[in-house]
Backbone as XML, in Angstrom:
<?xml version="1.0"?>
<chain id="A" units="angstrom">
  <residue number="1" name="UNK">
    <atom name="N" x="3.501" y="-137.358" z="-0.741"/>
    <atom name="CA" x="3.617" y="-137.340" z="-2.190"/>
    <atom name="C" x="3.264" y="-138.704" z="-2.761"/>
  </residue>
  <residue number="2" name="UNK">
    <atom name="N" x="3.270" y="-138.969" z="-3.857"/>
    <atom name="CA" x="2.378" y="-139.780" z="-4.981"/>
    <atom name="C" x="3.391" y="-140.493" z="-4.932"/>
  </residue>
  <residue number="3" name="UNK">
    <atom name="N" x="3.553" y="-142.078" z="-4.978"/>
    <atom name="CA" x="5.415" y="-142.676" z="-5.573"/>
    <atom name="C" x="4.194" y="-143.533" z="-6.235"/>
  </residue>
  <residue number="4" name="UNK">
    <atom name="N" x="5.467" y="-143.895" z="-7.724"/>
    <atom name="CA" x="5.475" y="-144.135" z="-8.379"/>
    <atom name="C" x="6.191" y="-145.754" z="-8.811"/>
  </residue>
  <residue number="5" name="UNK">
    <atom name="N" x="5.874" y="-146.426" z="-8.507"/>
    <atom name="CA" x="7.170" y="-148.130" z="-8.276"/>
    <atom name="C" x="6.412" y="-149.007" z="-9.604"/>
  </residue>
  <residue number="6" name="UNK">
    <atom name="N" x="7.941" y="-149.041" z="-10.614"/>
    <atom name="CA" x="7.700" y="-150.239" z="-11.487"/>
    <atom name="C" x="8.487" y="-151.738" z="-10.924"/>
  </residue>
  <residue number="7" name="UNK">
    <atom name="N" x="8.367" y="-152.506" z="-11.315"/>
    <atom name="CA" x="8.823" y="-153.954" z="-11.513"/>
    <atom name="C" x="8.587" y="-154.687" z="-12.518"/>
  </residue>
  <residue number="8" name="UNK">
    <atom name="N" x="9.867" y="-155.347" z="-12.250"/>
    <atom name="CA" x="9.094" y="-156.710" z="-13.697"/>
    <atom name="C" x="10.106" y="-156.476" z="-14.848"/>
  </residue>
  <residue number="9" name="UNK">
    <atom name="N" x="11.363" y="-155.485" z="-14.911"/>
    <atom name="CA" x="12.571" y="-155.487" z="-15.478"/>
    <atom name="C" x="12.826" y="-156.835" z="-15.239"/>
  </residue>
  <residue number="10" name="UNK">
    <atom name="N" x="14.582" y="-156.924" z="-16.118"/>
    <atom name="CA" x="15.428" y="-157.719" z="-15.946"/>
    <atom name="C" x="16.237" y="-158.225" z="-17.517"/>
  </residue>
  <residue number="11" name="UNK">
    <atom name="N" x="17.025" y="-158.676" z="-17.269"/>
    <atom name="CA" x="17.421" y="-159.433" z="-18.683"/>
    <atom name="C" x="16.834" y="-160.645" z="-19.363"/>
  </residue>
  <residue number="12" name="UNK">
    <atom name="N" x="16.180" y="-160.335" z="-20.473"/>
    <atom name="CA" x="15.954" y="-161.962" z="-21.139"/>
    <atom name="C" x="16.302" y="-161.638" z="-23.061"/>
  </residue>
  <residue number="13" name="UNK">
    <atom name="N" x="16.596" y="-162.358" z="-23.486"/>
    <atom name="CA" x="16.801" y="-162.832" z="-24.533"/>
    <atom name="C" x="16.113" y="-162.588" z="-25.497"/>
  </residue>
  <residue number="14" name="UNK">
    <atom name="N" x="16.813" y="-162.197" z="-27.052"/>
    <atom name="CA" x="15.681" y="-162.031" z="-27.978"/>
    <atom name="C" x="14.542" y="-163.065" z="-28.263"/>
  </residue>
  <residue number="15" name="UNK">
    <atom name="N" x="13.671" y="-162.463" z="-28.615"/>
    <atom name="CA" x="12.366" y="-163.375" z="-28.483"/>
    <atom name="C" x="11.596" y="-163.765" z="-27.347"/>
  </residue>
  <residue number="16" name="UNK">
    <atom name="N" x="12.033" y="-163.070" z="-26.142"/>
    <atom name="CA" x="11.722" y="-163.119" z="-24.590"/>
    <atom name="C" x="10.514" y="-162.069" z="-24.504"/>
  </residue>
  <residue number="17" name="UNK">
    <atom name="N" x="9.828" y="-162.554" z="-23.084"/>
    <atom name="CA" x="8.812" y="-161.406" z="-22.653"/>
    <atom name="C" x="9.577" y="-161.172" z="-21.783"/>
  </residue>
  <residue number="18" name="UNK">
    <atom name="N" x="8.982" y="-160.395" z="-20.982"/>
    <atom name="CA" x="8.724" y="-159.437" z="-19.696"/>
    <atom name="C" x="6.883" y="-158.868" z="-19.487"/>
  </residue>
  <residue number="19" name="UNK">
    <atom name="N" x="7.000" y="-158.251" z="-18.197"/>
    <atom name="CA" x="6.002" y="-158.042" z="-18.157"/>
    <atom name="C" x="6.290" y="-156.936" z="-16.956"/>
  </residue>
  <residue number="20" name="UNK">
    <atom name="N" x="6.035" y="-155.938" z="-17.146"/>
    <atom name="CA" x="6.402" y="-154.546" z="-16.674"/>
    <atom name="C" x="5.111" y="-154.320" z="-15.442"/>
  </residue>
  <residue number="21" name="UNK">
    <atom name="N" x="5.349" y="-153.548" z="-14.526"/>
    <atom name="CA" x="4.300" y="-153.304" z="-13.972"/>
    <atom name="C" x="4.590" y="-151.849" z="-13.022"/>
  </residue>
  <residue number="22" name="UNK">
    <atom name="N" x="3.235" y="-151.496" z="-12.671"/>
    <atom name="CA" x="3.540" y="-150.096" z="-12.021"/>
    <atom name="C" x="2.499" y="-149.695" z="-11.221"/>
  </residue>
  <residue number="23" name="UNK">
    <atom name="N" x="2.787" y="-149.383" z="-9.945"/>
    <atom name="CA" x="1.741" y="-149.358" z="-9.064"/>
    <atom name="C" x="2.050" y="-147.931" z="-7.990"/>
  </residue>
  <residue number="24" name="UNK">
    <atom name="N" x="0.900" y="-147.692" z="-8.091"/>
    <atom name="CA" x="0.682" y="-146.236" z="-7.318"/>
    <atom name="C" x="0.072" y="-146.260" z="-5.791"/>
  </residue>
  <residue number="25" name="UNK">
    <atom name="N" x="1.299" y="-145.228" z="-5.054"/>
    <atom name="CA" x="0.592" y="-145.165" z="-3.829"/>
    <atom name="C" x="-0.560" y="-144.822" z="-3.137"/>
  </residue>
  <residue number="26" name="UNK">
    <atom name="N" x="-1.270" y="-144.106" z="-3.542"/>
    <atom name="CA" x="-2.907" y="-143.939" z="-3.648"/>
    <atom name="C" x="-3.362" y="-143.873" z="-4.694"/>
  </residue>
  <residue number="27" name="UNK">
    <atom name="N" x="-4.607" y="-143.748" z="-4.177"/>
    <atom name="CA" x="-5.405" y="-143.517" z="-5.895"/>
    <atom name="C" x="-5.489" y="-141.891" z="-6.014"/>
  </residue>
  <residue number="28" name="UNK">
    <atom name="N" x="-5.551" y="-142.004" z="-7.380"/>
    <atom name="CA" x="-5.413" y="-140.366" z="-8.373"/>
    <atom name="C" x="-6.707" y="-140.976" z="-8.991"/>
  </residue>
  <residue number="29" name="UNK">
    <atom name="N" x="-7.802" y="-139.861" z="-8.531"/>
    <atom name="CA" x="-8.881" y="-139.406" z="-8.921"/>
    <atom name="C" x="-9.359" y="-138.847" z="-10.463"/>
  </residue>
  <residue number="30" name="UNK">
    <atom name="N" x="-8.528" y="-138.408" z="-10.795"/>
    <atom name="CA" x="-8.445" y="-137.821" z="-11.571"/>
    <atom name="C" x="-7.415" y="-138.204" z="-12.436"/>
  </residue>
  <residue number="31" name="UNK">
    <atom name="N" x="-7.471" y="-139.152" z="-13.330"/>
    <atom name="CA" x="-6.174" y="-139.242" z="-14.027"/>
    <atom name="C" x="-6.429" y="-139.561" z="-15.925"/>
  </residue>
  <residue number="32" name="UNK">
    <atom name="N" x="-6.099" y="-138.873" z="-16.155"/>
    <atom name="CA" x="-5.917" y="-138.360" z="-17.520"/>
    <atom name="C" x="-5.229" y="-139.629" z="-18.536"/>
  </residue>
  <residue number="33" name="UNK">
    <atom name="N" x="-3.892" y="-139.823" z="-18.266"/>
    <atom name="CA" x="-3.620" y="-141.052" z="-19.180"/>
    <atom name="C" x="-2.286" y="-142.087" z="-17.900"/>
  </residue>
  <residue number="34" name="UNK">
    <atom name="N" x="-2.467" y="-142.806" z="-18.358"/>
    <atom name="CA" x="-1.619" y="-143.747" z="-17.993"/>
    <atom name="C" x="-0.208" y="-144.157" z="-18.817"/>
  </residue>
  <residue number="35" name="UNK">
    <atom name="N" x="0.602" y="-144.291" z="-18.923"/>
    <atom name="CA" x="1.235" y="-144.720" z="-19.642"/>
    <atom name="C" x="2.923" y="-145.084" z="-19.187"/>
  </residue>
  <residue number="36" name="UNK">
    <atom name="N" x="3.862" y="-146.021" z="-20.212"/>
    <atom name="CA" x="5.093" y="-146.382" z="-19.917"/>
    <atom name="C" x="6.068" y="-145.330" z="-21.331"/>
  </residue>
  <residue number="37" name="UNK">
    <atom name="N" x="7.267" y="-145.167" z="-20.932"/>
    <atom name="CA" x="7.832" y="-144.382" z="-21.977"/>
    <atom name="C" x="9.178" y="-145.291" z="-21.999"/>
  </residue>
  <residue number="38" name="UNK">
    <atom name="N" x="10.253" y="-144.882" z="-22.289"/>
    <atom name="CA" x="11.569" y="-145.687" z="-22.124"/>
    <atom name="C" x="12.197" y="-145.121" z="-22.717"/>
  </residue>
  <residue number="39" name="UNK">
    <atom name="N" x="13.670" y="-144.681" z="-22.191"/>
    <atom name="CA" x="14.920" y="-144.064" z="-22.620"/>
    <atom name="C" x="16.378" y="-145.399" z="-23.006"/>
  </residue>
  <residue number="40" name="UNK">
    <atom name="N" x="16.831" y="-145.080" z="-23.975"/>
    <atom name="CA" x="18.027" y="-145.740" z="-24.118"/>
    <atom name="C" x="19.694" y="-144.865" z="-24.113"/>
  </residue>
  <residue number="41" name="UNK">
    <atom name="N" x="20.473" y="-145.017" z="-23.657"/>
    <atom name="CA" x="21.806" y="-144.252" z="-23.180"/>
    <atom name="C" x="21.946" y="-143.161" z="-24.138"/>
  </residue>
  <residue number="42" name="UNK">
    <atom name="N" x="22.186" y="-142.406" z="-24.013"/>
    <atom name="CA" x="22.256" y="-141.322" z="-24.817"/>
    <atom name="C" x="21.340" y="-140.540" z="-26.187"/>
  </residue>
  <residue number="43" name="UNK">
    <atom name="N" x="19.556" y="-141.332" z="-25.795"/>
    <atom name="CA" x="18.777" y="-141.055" z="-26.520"/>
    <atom name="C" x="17.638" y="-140.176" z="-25.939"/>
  </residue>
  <residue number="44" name="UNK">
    <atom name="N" x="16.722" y="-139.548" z="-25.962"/>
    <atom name="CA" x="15.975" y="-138.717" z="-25.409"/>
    <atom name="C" x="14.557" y="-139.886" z="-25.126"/>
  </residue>
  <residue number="45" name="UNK">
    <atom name="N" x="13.888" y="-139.693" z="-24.030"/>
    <atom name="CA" x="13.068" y="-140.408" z="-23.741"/>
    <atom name="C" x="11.587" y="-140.547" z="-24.789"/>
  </residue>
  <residue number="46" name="UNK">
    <atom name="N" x="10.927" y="-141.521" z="-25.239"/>
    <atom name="CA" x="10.468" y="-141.966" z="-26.145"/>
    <atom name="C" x="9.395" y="-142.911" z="-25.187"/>
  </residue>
  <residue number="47" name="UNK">
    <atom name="N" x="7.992" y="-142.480" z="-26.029"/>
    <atom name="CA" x="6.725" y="-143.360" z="-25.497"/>
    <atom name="C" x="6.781" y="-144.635" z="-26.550"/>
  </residue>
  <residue number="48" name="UNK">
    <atom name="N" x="6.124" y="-145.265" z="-25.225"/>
    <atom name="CA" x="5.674" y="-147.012" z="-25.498"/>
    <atom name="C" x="4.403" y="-147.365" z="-25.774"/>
  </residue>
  <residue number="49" name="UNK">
    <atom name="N" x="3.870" y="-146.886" z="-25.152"/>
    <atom name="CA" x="2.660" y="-146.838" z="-25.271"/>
    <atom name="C" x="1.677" y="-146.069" z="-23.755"/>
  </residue>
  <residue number="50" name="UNK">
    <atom name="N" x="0.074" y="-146.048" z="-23.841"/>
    <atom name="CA" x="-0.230" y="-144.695" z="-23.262"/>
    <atom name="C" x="-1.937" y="-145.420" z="-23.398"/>
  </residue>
  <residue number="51" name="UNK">
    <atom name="N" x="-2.332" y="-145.409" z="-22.164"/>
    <atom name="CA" x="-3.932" y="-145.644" z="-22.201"/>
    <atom name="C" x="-5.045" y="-144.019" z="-21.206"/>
  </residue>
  <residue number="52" name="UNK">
    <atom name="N" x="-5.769" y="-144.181" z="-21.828"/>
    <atom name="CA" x="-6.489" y="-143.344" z="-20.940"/>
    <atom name="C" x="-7.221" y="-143.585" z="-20.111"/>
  </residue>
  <residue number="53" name="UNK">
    <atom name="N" x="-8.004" y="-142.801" z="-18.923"/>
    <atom name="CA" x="-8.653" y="-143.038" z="-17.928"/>
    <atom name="C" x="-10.107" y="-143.926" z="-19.019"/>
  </residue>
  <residue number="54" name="UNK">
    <atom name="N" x="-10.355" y="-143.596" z="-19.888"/>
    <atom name="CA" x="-11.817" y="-144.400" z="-20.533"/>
    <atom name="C" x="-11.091" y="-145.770" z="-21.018"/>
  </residue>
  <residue number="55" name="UNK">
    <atom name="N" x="-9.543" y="-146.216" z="-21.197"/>
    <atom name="CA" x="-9.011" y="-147.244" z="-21.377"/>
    <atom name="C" x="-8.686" y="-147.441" z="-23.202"/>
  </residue>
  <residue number="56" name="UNK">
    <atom name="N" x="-8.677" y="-146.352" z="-23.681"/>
    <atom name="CA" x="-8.423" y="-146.202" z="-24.473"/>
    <atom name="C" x="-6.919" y="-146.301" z="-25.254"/>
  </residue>
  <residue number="57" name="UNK">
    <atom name="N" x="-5.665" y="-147.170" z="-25.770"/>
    <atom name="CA" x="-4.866" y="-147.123" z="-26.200"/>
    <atom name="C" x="-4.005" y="-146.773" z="-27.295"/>
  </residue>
  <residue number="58" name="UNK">
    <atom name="N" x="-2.720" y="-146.022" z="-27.198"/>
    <atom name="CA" x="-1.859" y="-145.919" z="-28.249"/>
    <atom name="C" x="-0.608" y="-146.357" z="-27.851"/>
  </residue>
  <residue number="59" name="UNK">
    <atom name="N" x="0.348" y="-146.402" z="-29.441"/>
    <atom name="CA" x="1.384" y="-147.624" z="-28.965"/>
    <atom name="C" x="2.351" y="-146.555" z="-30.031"/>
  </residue>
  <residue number="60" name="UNK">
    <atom name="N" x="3.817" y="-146.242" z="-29.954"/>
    <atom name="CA" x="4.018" y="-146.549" z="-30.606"/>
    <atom name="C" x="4.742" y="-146.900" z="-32.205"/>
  </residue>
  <residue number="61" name="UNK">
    <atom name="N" x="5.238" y="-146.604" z="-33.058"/>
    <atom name="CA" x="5.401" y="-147.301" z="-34.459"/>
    <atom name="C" x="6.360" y="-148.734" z="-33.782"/>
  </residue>
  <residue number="62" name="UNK">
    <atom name="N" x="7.399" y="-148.268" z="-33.102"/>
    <atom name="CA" x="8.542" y="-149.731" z="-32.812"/>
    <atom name="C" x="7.746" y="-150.276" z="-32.570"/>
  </residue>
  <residue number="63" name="UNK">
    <atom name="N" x="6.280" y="-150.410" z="-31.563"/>
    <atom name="CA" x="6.012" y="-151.773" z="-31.241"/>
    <atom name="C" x="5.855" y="-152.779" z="-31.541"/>
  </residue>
  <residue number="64" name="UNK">
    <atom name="N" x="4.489" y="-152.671" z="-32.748"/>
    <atom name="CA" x="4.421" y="-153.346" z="-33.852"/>
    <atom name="C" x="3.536" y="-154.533" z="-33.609"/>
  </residue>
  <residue number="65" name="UNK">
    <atom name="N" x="2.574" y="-154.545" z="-32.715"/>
    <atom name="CA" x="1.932" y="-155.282" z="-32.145"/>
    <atom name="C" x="2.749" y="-156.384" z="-31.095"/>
  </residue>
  <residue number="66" name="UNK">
    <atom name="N" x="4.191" y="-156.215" z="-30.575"/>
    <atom name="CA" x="4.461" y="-157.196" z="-30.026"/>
    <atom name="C" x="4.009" y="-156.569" z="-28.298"/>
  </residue>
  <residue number="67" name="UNK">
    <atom name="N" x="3.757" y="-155.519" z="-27.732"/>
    <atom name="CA" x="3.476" y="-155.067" z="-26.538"/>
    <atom name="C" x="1.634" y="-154.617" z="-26.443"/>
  </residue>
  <residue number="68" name="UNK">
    <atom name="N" x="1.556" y="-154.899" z="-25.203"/>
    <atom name="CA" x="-0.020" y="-154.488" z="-24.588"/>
    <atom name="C" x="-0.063" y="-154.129" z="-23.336"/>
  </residue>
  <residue number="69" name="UNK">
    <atom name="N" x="-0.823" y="-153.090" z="-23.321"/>
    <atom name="CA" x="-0.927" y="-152.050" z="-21.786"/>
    <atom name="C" x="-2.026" y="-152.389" z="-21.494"/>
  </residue>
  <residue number="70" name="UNK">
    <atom name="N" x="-2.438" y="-152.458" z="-20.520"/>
    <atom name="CA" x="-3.332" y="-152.738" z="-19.668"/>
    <atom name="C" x="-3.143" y="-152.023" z="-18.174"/>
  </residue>
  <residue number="71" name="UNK">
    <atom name="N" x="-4.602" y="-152.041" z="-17.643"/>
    <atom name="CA" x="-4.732" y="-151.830" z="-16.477"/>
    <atom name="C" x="-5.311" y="-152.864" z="-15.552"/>
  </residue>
  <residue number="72" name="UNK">
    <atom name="N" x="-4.408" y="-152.949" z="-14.439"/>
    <atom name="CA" x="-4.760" y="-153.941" z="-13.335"/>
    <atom name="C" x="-6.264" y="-154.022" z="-12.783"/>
  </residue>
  <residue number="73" name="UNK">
    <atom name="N" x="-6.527" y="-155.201" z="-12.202"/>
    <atom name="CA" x="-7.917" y="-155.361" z="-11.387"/>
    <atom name="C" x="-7.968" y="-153.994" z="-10.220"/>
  </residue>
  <residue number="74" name="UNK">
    <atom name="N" x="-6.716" y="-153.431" z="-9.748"/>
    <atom name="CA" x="-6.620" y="-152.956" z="-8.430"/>
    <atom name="C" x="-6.012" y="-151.424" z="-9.377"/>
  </residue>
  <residue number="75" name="UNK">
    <atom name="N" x="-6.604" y="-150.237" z="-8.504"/>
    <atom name="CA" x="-7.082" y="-149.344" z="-8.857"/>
    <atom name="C" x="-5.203" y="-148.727" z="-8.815"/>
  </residue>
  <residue number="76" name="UNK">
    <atom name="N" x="-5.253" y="-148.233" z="-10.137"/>
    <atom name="CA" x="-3.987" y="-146.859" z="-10.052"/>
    <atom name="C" x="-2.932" y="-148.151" z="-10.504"/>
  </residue>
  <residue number="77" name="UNK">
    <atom name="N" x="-3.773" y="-148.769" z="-11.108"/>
    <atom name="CA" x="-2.473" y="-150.146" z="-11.900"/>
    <atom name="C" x="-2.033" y="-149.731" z="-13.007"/>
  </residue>
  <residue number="78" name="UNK">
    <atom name="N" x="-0.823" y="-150.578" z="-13.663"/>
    <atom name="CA" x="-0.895" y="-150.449" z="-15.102"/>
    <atom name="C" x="0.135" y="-151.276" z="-15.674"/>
  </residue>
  <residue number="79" name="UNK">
    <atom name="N" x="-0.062" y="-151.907" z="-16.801"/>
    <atom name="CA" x="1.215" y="-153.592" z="-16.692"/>
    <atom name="C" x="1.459" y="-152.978" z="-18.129"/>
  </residue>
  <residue number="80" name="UNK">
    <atom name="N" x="3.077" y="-153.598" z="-18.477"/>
    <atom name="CA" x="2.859" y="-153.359" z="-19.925"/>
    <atom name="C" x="3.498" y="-154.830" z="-20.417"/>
  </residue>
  <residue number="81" name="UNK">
    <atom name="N" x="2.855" y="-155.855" z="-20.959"/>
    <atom name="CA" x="3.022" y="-157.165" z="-21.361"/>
    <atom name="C" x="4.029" y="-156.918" z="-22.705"/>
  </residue>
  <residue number="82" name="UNK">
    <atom name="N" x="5.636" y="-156.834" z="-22.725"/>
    <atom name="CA" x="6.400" y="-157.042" z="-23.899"/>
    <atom name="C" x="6.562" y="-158.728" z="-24.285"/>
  </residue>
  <residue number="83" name="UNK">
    <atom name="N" x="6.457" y="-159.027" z="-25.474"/>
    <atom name="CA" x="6.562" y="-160.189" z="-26.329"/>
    <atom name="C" x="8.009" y="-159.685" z="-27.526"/>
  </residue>
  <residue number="84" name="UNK">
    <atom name="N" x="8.149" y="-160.914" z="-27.910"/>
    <atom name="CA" x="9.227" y="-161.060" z="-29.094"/>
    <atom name="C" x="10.117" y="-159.606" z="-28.694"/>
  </residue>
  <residue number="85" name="UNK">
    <atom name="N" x="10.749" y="-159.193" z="-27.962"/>
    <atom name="CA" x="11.522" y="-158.686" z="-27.614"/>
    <atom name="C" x="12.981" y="-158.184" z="-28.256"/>
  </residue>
  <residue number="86" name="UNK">
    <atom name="N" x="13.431" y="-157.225" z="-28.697"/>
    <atom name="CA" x="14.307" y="-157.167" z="-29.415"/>
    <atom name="C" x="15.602" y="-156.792" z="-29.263"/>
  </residue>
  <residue number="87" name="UNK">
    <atom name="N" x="17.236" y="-156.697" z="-29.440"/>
    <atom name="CA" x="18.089" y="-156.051" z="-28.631"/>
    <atom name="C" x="18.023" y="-154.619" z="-28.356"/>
  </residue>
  <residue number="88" name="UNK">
    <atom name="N" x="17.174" y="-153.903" z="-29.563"/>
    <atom name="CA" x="16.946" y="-152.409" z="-29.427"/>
    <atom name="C" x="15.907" y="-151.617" z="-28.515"/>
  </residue>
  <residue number="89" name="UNK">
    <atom name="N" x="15.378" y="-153.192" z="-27.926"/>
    <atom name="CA" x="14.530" y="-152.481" z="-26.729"/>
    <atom name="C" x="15.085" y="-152.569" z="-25.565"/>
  </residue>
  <residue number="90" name="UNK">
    <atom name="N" x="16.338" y="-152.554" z="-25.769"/>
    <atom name="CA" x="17.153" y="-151.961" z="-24.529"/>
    <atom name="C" x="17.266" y="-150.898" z="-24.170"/>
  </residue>
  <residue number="91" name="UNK">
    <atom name="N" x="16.196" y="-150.373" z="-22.653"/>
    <atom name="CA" x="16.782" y="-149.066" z="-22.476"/>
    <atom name="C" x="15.602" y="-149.104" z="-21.077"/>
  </residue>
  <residue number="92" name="UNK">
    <atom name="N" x="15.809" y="-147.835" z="-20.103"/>
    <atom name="CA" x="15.245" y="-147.854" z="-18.947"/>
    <atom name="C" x="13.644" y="-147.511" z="-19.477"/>
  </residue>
  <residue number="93" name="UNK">
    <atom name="N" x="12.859" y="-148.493" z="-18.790"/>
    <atom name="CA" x="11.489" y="-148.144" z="-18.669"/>
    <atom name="C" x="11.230" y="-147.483" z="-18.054"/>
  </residue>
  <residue number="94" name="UNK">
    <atom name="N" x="10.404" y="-146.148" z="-17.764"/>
    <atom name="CA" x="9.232" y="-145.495" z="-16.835"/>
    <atom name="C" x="8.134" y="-145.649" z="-16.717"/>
  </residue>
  <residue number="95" name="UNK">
    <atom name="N" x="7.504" y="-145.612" z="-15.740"/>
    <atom name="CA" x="5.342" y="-145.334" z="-15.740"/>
    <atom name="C" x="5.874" y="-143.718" z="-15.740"/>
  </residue>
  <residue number="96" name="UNK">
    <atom name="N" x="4.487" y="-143.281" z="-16.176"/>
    <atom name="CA" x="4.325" y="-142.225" z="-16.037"/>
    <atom name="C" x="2.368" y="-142.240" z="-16.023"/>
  </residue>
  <residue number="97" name="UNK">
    <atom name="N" x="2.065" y="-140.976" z="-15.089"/>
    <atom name="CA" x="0.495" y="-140.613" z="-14.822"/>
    <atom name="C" x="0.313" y="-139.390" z="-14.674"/>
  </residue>
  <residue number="98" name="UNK">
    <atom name="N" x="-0.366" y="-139.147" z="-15.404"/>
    <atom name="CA" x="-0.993" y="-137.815" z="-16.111"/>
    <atom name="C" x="-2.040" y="-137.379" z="-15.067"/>
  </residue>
  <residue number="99" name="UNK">
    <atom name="N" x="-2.114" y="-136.608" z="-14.060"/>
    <atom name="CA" x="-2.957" y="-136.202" z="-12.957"/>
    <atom name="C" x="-3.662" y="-134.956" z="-13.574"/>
  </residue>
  <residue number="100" name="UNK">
    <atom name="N" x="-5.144" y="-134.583" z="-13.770"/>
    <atom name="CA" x="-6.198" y="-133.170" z="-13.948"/>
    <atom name="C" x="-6.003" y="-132.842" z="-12.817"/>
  </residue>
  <residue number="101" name="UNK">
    <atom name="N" x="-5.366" y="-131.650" z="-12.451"/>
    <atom name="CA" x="-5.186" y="-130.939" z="-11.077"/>
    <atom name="C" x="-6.868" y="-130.059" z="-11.120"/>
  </residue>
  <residue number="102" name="UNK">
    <atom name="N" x="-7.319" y="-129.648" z="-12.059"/>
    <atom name="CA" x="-7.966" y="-128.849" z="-12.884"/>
    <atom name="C" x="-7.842" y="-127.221" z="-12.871"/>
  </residue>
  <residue number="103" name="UNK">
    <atom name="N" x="-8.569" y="-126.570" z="-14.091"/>
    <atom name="CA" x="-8.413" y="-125.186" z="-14.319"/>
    <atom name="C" x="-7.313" y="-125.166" z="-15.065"/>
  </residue>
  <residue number="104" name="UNK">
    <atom name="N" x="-7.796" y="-126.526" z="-16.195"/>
    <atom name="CA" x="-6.353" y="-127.053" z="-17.195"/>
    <atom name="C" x="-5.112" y="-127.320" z="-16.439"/>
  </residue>
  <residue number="105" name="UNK">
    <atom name="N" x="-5.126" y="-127.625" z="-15.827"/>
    <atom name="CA" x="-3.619" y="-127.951" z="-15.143"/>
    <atom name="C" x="-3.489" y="-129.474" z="-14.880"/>
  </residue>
  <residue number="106" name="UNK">
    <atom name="N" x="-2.020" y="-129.864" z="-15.428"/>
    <atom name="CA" x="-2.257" y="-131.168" z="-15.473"/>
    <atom name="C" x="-0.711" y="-131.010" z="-14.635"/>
  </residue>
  <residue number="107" name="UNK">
    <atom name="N" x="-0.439" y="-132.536" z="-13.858"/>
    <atom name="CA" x="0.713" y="-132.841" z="-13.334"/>
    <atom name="C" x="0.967" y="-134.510" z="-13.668"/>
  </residue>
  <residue number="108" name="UNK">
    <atom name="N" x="2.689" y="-134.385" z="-14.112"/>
    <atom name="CA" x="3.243" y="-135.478" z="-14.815"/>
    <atom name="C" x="3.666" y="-136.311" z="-13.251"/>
  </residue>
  <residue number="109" name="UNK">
    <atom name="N" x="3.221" y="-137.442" z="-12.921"/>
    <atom name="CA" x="4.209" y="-138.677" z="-12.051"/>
    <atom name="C" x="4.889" y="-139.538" z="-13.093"/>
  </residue>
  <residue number="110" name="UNK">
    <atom name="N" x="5.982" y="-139.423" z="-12.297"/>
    <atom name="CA" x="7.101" y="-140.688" z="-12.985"/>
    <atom name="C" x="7.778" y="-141.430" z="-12.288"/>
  </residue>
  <residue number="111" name="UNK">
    <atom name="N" x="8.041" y="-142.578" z="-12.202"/>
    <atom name="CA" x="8.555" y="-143.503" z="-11.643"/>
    <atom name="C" x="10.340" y="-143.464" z="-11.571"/>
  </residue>
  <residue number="112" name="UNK">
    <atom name="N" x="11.029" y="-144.291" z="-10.698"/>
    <atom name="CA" x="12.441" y="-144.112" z="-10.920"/>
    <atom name="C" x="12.793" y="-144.595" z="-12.343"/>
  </residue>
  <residue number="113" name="UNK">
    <atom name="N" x="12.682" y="-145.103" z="-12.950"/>
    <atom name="CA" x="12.721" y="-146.226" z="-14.377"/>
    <atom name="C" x="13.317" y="-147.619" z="-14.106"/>
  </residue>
  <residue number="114" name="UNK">
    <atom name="N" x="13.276" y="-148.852" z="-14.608"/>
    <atom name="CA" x="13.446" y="-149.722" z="-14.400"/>
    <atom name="C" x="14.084" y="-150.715" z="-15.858"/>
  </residue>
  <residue number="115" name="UNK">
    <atom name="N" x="15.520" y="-151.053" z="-15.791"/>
    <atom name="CA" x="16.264" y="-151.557" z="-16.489"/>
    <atom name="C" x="15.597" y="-153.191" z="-17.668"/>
  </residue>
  <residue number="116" name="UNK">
    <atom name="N" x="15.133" y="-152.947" z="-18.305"/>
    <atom name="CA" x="15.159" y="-153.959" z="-19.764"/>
    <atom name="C" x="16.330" y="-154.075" z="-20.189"/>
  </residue>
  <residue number="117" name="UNK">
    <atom name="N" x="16.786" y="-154.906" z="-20.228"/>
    <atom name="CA" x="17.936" y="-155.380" z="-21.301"/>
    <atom name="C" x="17.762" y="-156.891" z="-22.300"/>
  </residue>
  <residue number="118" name="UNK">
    <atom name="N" x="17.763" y="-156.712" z="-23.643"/>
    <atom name="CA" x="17.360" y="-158.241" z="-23.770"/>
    <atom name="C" x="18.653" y="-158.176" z="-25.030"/>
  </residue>
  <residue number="119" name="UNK">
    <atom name="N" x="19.323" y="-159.301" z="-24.679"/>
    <atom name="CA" x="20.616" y="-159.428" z="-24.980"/>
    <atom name="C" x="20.629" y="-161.285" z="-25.329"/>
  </residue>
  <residue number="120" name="UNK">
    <atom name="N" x="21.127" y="-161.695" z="-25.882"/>
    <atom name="CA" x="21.982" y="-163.026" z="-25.785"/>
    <atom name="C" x="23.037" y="-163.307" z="-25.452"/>
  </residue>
</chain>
C-alpha cells in the first residue's frame, strides 16, 4: 500500500513559520491533485490549500496569502511553507493525493495528520 508521511509540525509562536512536508512511498502515476487539509478539535476537516498534477494552485479564504504549496524536486513531494502564523491555525494537518484509478474512479491517500500548534 501507498503511505503517506508528513513532517515539519511542531509548536511555534504567533508570527512563526513552519514548513510542512509530505512524502510518498512510490510514485503515483497518475495523480490528480495534491494537496494539505487540516482539522481543529471538534471541527470538521477543512482544505488549505490543493495543487494539481499541471501545478496549478488553490488556497483557501483563511490563508490570505500567508501559506504556499509547492512541489518538491523529488517526485510524489509536496511542502506547504506557513508564514505569520496564527493561534487559529491550530489544528492537525494532513497530505492528502488524489490518485485517477481510471474509468472515472478516483482514490483519496491521506496521511496520519501531523500536530501545528502556534501558541505563546
Amino acid at each position: 500500500q501507498v503511505q503517506v508521511v508528513e513532517s515539519g509540525g511542531g509548536l511555534v509562536q504567533p508570527g512563526g513559520s513552519l514548513n510542512l512536508s509530505c512524502a510518498v512511498s512510490r510514485i503515483i502515476f497518475s495523480i490528480k491533485t495534491m494537496g494539505w487539509y487540516r482539522q481543529a478539535p471538534g471541527n470538521t476537516r477543512e482544505l488549505v490549500a490543493v495543487m494539481t498534477s499541471g501545478g496549478f494552485t488553490d488556497y483557501a479564504d483563511f490563508v490570505q496569502d500567508r501559506f504556499t504549496i509547492s512541489r518538491g524536486n523529488a517526485k510524489n513531494t509536496v511542502y506547504l511553507q506557513m508564514n505569520a502564523l496564527k493561534p487559529e491555525d491550530t489544528a492537525l494537518y494532513y497530505c492528502n493525493i488524489v490518485e485517477i484509478l481510471g474509468d472515472g474512479l478516483e482514490f483519496d491517500y491521506w496521511g496520519q495528520g501531523i500536530q501545528v500548534t502556534v501558541s505563546s
